[in-house]
Short mmCIF file of C-alpha atoms and ligand atoms in Angstrom, two decimals:
data_model
loop_
_atom_site.label_atom_id
_atom_site.label_comp_id
_atom_site.label_asym_id
_atom_site.label_seq_id
_atom_site.Cartn_x
_atom_site.Cartn_y
_atom_site.Cartn_z
CA MET A 1 112.35 121.31 98.71
CA PRO A 2 113.23 124.93 97.10
CA GLU A 3 111.02 128.07 98.33
CA GLU A 4 110.19 128.90 94.64
CA SER A 5 108.44 125.35 94.15
CA ILE A 6 106.17 126.49 96.74
CA GLU A 7 104.66 128.89 93.56
CA ASN A 8 104.83 125.95 91.63
CA ILE A 9 102.26 124.21 93.43
CA ASN A 10 99.03 123.87 91.72
CA PHE A 11 96.69 125.14 94.58
CA ASP A 12 93.75 124.46 92.06
CA VAL A 13 94.09 120.62 92.96
CA LEU A 14 92.86 121.50 96.55
CA ASN A 15 89.16 121.81 95.41
CA LYS A 16 89.63 118.63 93.53
CA ARG A 17 88.32 115.46 95.20
CA ALA A 18 91.66 113.10 96.17
CA ILE A 19 91.43 109.20 95.19
CA SER A 20 92.72 108.87 99.40
CA GLN A 21 92.48 110.69 102.50
CA PRO A 22 95.05 110.77 104.98
CA LEU A 23 95.93 107.26 106.83
CA VAL A 24 96.38 109.89 110.19
CA SER A 25 95.53 113.14 110.45
CA HIS A 26 96.46 113.89 114.08
CA ILE A 27 100.17 114.12 113.40
CA TYR A 28 102.05 114.85 109.75
CA THR A 29 104.13 111.87 108.05
CA ALA A 30 105.74 111.50 104.74
CA ASP A 31 108.01 109.42 103.18
CA PRO A 32 106.42 106.28 103.36
CA SER A 33 107.96 102.70 103.59
CA ALA A 34 105.40 100.14 103.56
CA HIS A 35 105.94 96.42 104.94
CA VAL A 36 103.78 93.22 105.72
CA PHE A 37 105.21 91.72 108.77
CA ASN A 38 103.62 88.77 110.22
CA GLY A 39 100.65 89.05 108.07
CA LYS A 40 100.18 93.32 109.13
CA ILE A 41 101.03 96.34 107.12
CA TYR A 42 103.49 98.42 109.06
CA ILE A 43 104.52 102.30 107.78
CA TYR A 44 107.55 103.75 108.39
CA PRO A 45 106.77 107.08 107.28
CA SER A 46 109.10 110.59 108.19
CA HIS A 47 107.28 112.69 111.12
CA ASP A 48 106.69 115.96 109.88
CA VAL A 49 107.11 119.02 111.83
CA ASP A 50 106.71 122.94 111.70
CA ALA A 51 110.51 123.74 113.57
CA GLY A 52 110.54 127.30 112.30
CA GLU A 53 113.03 126.73 110.40
CA ALA A 54 113.17 129.02 107.19
CA PHE A 55 112.72 127.47 103.66
CA ASP A 56 115.46 126.84 101.36
CA ASP A 57 116.65 124.93 98.62
CA LEU A 58 118.41 122.55 100.83
CA GLY A 59 115.06 121.80 102.60
CA SER A 60 116.59 122.76 105.91
CA HIS A 61 112.69 123.39 107.06
CA PHE A 62 112.20 119.16 106.62
CA ALA A 63 113.38 119.89 110.21
CA MET A 64 112.31 116.16 111.76
CA GLU A 65 113.38 114.77 114.82
CA ASP A 66 112.22 111.83 115.39
CA TYR A 67 109.91 108.67 114.02
CA HIS A 68 106.42 107.42 114.48
CA VAL A 69 105.46 103.75 113.09
CA ILE A 70 102.16 103.40 112.02
CA SER A 71 100.23 100.13 111.95
CA MET A 72 97.29 98.60 110.54
CA ASP A 73 95.51 95.18 110.27
CA SER A 74 94.46 95.38 107.19
CA ILE A 75 94.17 97.89 104.41
CA ASP A 76 90.61 99.05 105.20
CA SER A 77 91.20 98.78 108.71
CA GLU A 78 92.14 101.97 111.19
CA ALA A 79 95.97 103.05 111.05
CA VAL A 80 97.08 103.58 114.65
CA ASP A 81 99.87 105.65 115.08
CA ASN A 82 102.39 103.43 117.60
CA GLY A 83 103.96 106.46 119.54
CA VAL A 84 107.67 107.76 118.73
CA ALA A 85 110.00 104.92 117.75
CA LEU A 86 113.41 106.50 117.90
CA HIS A 87 114.51 110.37 118.79
CA VAL A 88 117.05 111.84 117.10
CA ASP A 89 118.80 112.69 120.73
CA ASP A 90 119.12 109.08 120.95
CA VAL A 91 121.17 108.57 118.00
CA PRO A 92 124.91 109.69 118.80
CA TRP A 93 125.93 110.12 115.52
CA ALA A 94 122.78 111.98 114.31
CA LYS A 95 122.45 115.88 114.69
CA GLU A 96 119.33 116.62 112.59
CA GLN A 97 116.94 116.23 109.93
CA MET A 98 115.48 112.74 110.06
CA TRP A 99 114.72 112.28 106.87
CA ALA A 100 112.98 109.40 104.42
CA PRO A 101 113.18 106.01 106.39
CA ASP A 102 112.81 102.02 105.59
CA ALA A 103 112.71 99.02 107.98
CA HIS A 104 113.14 95.23 107.73
CA GLU A 105 112.87 92.15 109.72
CA LYS A 106 115.18 89.48 110.01
CA ASP A 107 115.31 86.42 112.56
CA GLY A 108 112.32 87.76 114.55
CA LYS A 109 114.29 91.42 114.96
CA TYR A 110 113.43 94.73 113.02
CA TYR A 111 116.13 97.33 111.65
CA LEU A 112 115.14 100.72 110.88
CA PHE A 113 117.38 102.61 108.57
CA PHE A 114 117.20 106.12 108.52
CA PRO A 115 119.47 109.29 106.84
CA ALA A 116 120.34 112.11 109.37
CA LYS A 117 122.85 114.90 109.26
CA ALA A 118 125.82 114.16 111.49
CA HIS A 119 127.52 116.49 113.71
CA ASP A 120 129.57 117.56 110.88
CA GLY A 121 126.75 118.41 108.15
CA ILE A 122 127.02 115.68 106.12
CA PHE A 123 124.23 113.31 105.64
CA ARG A 124 124.81 109.70 106.60
CA ILE A 125 122.61 106.37 106.96
CA GLY A 126 122.07 104.57 110.30
CA VAL A 127 120.25 101.39 111.65
CA ALA A 128 118.44 101.49 114.84
CA ILE A 129 117.15 97.90 115.69
CA SER A 130 114.26 96.47 117.79
CA ASN A 131 112.02 93.40 119.07
CA SER A 132 109.29 94.78 117.50
CA PRO A 133 108.00 96.23 114.39
CA VAL A 134 106.75 99.29 115.83
CA GLY A 135 109.72 99.33 118.05
CA PRO A 136 110.88 101.43 120.60
CA PHE A 137 114.90 101.35 118.14
CA LYS A 138 118.16 101.29 119.32
CA ALA A 139 120.45 102.97 117.34
CA GLN A 140 123.67 101.91 116.16
CA PRO A 141 126.59 104.12 118.25
CA GLU A 142 128.03 104.88 114.42
CA ALA A 143 126.05 105.33 111.26
CA ILE A 144 126.87 102.74 108.17
CA LYS A 145 130.82 102.65 107.36
CA GLY A 146 130.44 104.66 103.83
CA SER A 147 127.28 105.57 103.83
CA PHE A 148 126.51 108.84 102.64
CA SER A 149 123.61 110.91 101.10
CA ILE A 150 119.15 110.08 101.65
CA ASP A 151 116.48 107.55 101.17
CA PRO A 152 117.81 104.31 102.24
CA ALA A 153 115.05 101.22 100.87
CA VAL A 154 115.86 98.13 102.07
CA PHE A 155 115.20 94.93 99.87
CA LYS A 156 114.72 91.55 100.51
CA ASP A 157 115.42 89.06 97.65
CA ASP A 158 113.66 85.33 97.51
CA ASP A 159 117.52 84.66 98.36
CA GLY A 160 117.52 85.72 101.45
CA SER A 161 119.72 88.75 100.22
CA TYR A 162 118.90 92.53 101.89
CA TYR A 163 119.96 95.27 99.45
CA MET A 164 119.78 98.75 100.30
CA TYR A 165 118.92 101.61 97.55
CA PHE A 166 119.80 104.72 98.41
CA GLY A 167 120.56 108.45 97.11
CA GLY A 168 118.71 111.84 96.91
CA LEU A 169 120.38 115.36 94.80
CA TRP A 170 119.89 118.73 95.83
CA GLY A 171 119.89 118.64 99.69
CA GLY A 172 120.17 115.14 99.58
CA GLN A 173 123.78 115.56 98.82
CA LEU A 174 124.30 113.54 96.60
CA GLN A 175 126.35 115.50 94.09
CA ARG A 176 128.67 116.21 96.44
CA TRP A 177 129.64 112.69 96.03
CA ARG A 178 130.79 112.89 92.33
CA THR A 179 133.90 111.98 93.01
CA GLY A 180 133.74 109.29 95.71
CA GLU A 181 134.54 111.91 97.97
CA PHE A 182 132.23 114.83 100.06
CA LYS A 183 133.00 118.19 98.37
CA ALA A 184 132.23 120.41 101.17
CA GLU A 185 133.10 123.62 99.10
CA GLN A 186 131.14 126.47 98.42
CA PRO A 187 128.79 127.33 96.81
CA ASP A 188 126.41 125.95 99.73
CA SER A 189 123.44 125.72 96.22
CA PRO A 190 121.46 122.90 95.82
CA THR A 191 122.72 122.47 91.96
CA ALA A 192 126.05 123.49 92.62
CA PHE A 193 128.88 120.26 91.05
CA LEU A 194 125.04 118.67 89.12
CA PRO A 195 126.11 117.12 85.46
CA LYS A 196 125.14 119.36 82.29
CA ASP A 197 121.83 118.74 80.76
CA ASN A 198 123.88 117.00 77.99
CA GLU A 199 125.65 114.49 80.49
CA PRO A 200 124.71 111.79 81.78
CA ALA A 201 122.19 112.31 85.00
CA LEU A 202 123.26 111.07 88.44
CA LEU A 203 122.75 107.42 89.33
CA PRO A 204 121.28 106.19 92.45
CA PHE A 205 123.09 103.33 94.87
CA VAL A 206 122.66 99.93 95.50
CA THR A 207 125.10 97.82 97.87
CA LYS A 208 124.48 94.12 99.43
CA MET A 209 124.22 94.11 103.03
CA THR A 210 126.40 92.22 105.39
CA ASP A 211 124.35 89.38 107.49
CA ASP A 212 123.70 91.17 110.70
CA LEU A 213 122.03 94.33 108.46
CA PHE A 214 124.31 96.92 110.59
CA GLU A 215 126.79 97.10 107.51
CA PHE A 216 127.46 97.52 103.78
CA ALA A 217 128.46 93.65 102.56
CA GLU A 218 130.19 95.94 99.40
CA LYS A 219 131.36 99.46 98.42
CA PRO A 220 127.60 100.63 97.04
CA ARG A 221 127.56 100.38 93.07
CA THR A 222 125.48 102.84 91.08
CA ILE A 223 122.28 101.86 89.67
CA GLU A 224 122.15 102.47 85.79
CA ILE A 225 118.50 103.64 84.69
CA LEU A 226 118.26 103.40 80.98
CA ASP A 227 116.05 104.75 77.99
CA GLU A 228 114.15 102.63 75.25
CA LYS A 229 117.66 102.75 73.31
CA GLY A 230 120.06 101.18 76.22
CA ASN A 231 121.58 104.76 76.73
CA LEU A 232 121.77 106.37 80.20
CA LEU A 233 119.35 108.88 81.03
CA LEU A 234 120.36 112.06 80.32
CA ALA A 235 120.75 115.10 83.77
CA GLY A 236 118.12 117.36 81.27
CA ASP A 237 115.96 114.78 80.94
CA ASN A 238 113.90 116.04 84.10
CA GLU A 239 111.01 114.14 83.87
CA ARG A 240 112.20 110.37 83.58
CA ARG A 241 115.88 110.78 85.28
CA PHE A 242 116.45 109.79 89.09
CA PHE A 243 116.38 112.34 92.27
CA GLU A 244 115.52 110.47 95.14
CA ALA A 245 113.07 108.26 96.62
CA ALA A 246 114.14 105.06 95.77
CA TRP A 247 112.33 101.84 96.06
CA LEU A 248 112.37 98.38 94.74
CA HIS A 249 110.14 95.75 94.75
CA LYS A 250 109.90 92.51 92.20
CA TYR A 251 106.71 91.70 90.50
CA ASN A 252 106.52 88.32 88.24
CA GLY A 253 109.87 87.75 88.33
CA LYS A 254 111.04 91.48 87.62
CA TYR A 255 112.42 93.75 89.22
CA TYR A 256 111.32 97.22 89.32
CA PHE A 257 113.02 100.20 90.63
CA SER A 258 110.96 103.10 91.42
CA TYR A 259 111.46 107.02 92.51
CA SER A 260 111.14 110.37 92.56
CA THR A 261 111.72 113.00 89.71
CA GLY A 262 111.89 115.93 92.34
CA ASP A 263 111.75 118.81 90.81
CA THR A 264 109.38 117.48 87.65
CA HIS A 265 107.18 115.79 90.78
CA PHE A 266 106.32 112.73 89.20
CA ILE A 267 107.05 109.15 90.45
CA CYS A 268 108.73 106.63 88.14
CA TYR A 269 109.66 103.14 87.64
CA ALA A 270 111.80 101.25 85.69
CA ILE A 271 112.53 97.72 85.39
CA GLY A 272 115.50 95.13 85.60
CA ASP A 273 116.44 91.50 85.57
CA ASN A 274 118.67 91.11 89.00
CA PRO A 275 118.98 93.82 91.89
CA TYR A 276 121.75 95.57 90.84
CA GLY A 277 120.00 96.67 87.36
CA PRO A 278 120.72 98.20 84.82
CA PHE A 279 116.46 99.16 84.54
CA THR A 280 115.02 100.40 81.86
CA TYR A 281 112.96 103.34 82.00
CA GLY A 282 109.44 102.06 82.33
CA GLY A 283 107.15 104.94 83.03
CA ARG A 284 105.59 107.19 85.63
CA ILE A 285 103.40 105.31 88.70
CA LEU A 286 101.68 108.53 89.91
CA ASN A 287 101.08 112.55 88.99
CA PRO A 288 102.28 115.28 90.84
CA VAL A 289 100.58 115.90 94.25
CA VAL A 290 100.34 118.82 96.14
CA GLY A 291 103.31 119.87 97.62
CA TRP A 292 106.75 120.17 96.20
CA THR A 293 108.28 116.59 97.24
CA SER A 294 106.78 113.04 96.32
CA HIS A 295 107.98 109.83 97.55
CA HIS A 296 106.04 106.34 98.02
CA SER A 297 106.65 102.64 98.23
CA ILE A 298 105.20 99.66 96.93
CA CYS A 299 103.88 96.98 98.58
CA GLU A 300 101.86 93.77 97.77
CA VAL A 301 99.05 93.44 100.77
CA ASP A 302 96.29 90.48 100.29
CA ARG A 303 97.31 89.92 96.53
CA LYS A 304 97.04 93.18 95.26
CA TRP A 305 99.36 96.05 95.24
CA TYR A 306 99.16 99.04 96.82
CA LEU A 307 100.98 102.52 96.30
CA PHE A 308 101.96 104.51 99.45
CA TYR A 309 102.36 108.06 98.98
CA HIS A 310 102.07 111.25 100.54
CA ASP A 311 100.84 114.88 100.08
CA SER A 312 100.09 118.24 101.75
CA SER A 313 96.47 118.64 100.67
CA LEU A 314 95.79 118.18 104.79
CA SER A 315 97.97 121.08 105.43
CA LYS A 316 96.80 123.47 102.46
CA GLY A 317 99.72 122.93 100.71
CA VAL A 318 102.77 123.28 103.02
CA THR A 319 105.24 121.73 101.78
CA HIS A 320 106.99 120.12 104.36
CA LEU A 321 103.67 118.87 106.39
CA ARG A 322 102.56 115.76 104.43
CA SER A 323 100.17 112.98 105.35
CA VAL A 324 101.19 109.38 104.02
CA LYS A 325 98.05 107.94 101.85
CA VAL A 326 97.37 104.25 100.06
CA ALA A 327 95.93 103.33 96.58
CA GLU A 328 95.98 100.42 94.80
CA ILE A 329 98.15 100.32 91.31
CA THR A 330 97.14 98.14 88.42
CA TYR A 331 99.79 96.19 86.58
CA ARG A 332 98.74 95.70 82.95
CA GLU A 333 99.23 92.18 81.15
CA ASP A 334 102.56 93.21 79.72
CA GLY A 335 104.02 94.21 83.25
CA SER A 336 103.92 98.30 82.86
CA ILE A 337 101.88 100.09 85.49
CA GLU A 338 98.49 102.21 84.94
CA THR A 339 99.51 106.06 86.01
CA LEU A 340 97.72 107.23 88.93
CA ASN A 341 96.18 110.81 88.99
CA PRO A 342 95.73 111.79 92.86
CA TYR A 343 92.78 113.63 92.32
CA ILE A 344 89.94 113.16 90.53
CA GLU A 345 88.53 116.55 87.72
O1 FUB B 401 111.15 114.08 103.54
C1 FUB B 401 112.13 114.77 103.29
C2 FUB B 401 112.90 114.44 102.26
O2 FUB B 401 111.67 114.91 101.19
C3 FUB B 401 112.81 112.89 101.91
O3 FUB B 401 114.41 112.21 102.33
C4 FUB B 401 112.67 112.84 100.08
O4 FUB B 401 112.56 112.06 99.56
C5 FUB B 401 111.52 114.06 100.44
O5 FUB B 401 110.57 113.49 100.26
#
């Protein structure tokens, strides 16, 4: 998200062939959370706009105001934009920055989970409900009690329990919650309050949801991501440690926690035996895309597994104007995932 990172964009790749094209190109979309509900694919993305905000290291230029749900009858069919599903003006507690959302279904109702900055400038996570997977959604009057930071991803386990995974560094404010209270003091810098390179990296959070999916059923717990020796990844291990964009899926009885490494631009995964972890680092799913951010979801459609992701190719590298794409992923016999290169030489 930071300004200097724009220089990091490898513009050479703009001239290479991308492995997939934007699912929609009439609007910019990002941070795709994909699910199959009643046999149809629904993608819950951020809706990127250029609101004219100056670039800064806290991501103020990601000034999104609403959500649109994209639907597809099958993985090869046309992607349909179903219009505005929720606008920030209709969320009493939220002021701005409608960042990466997710959604889930329960008993015929659909729940949209989304982060936004509240009127005090602190990111919280809210819930909105609809009778339709494409909305319109009606927001709860307050954010989820005890919620903080960004990028909620909700996973339904086989026993019917729903878990929310969340957290994001820098503009996502996770580093300001290290004591359990929000540190509001200056400097308002993305790297203030981060651990030192030789200390354990900041960890994302998980919590079980209440039966009505409106609240946390328990205090959020940290998710441990371990290296091959069983040690927590270190803050200086930028190519492997968690930064943002949590996702959880289950494959062959194992839990796969995947995420973005942020400033090194990889989508990585770690494997565990239960939804709370710990998870052991497994490798990379996606190499860097055009644009600073990388964000994804993993979804099974008709017995094949797909990575929904985004890049900034369509906007020719404008980091906050992204497009959602999809590509198939491959598991090896041992459960590891083959790394995708988003562009072909
Ligand atoms: O879209 C705004 C932010 O950019 C998301 O919350 C992050 O995951 C990154 O993709």
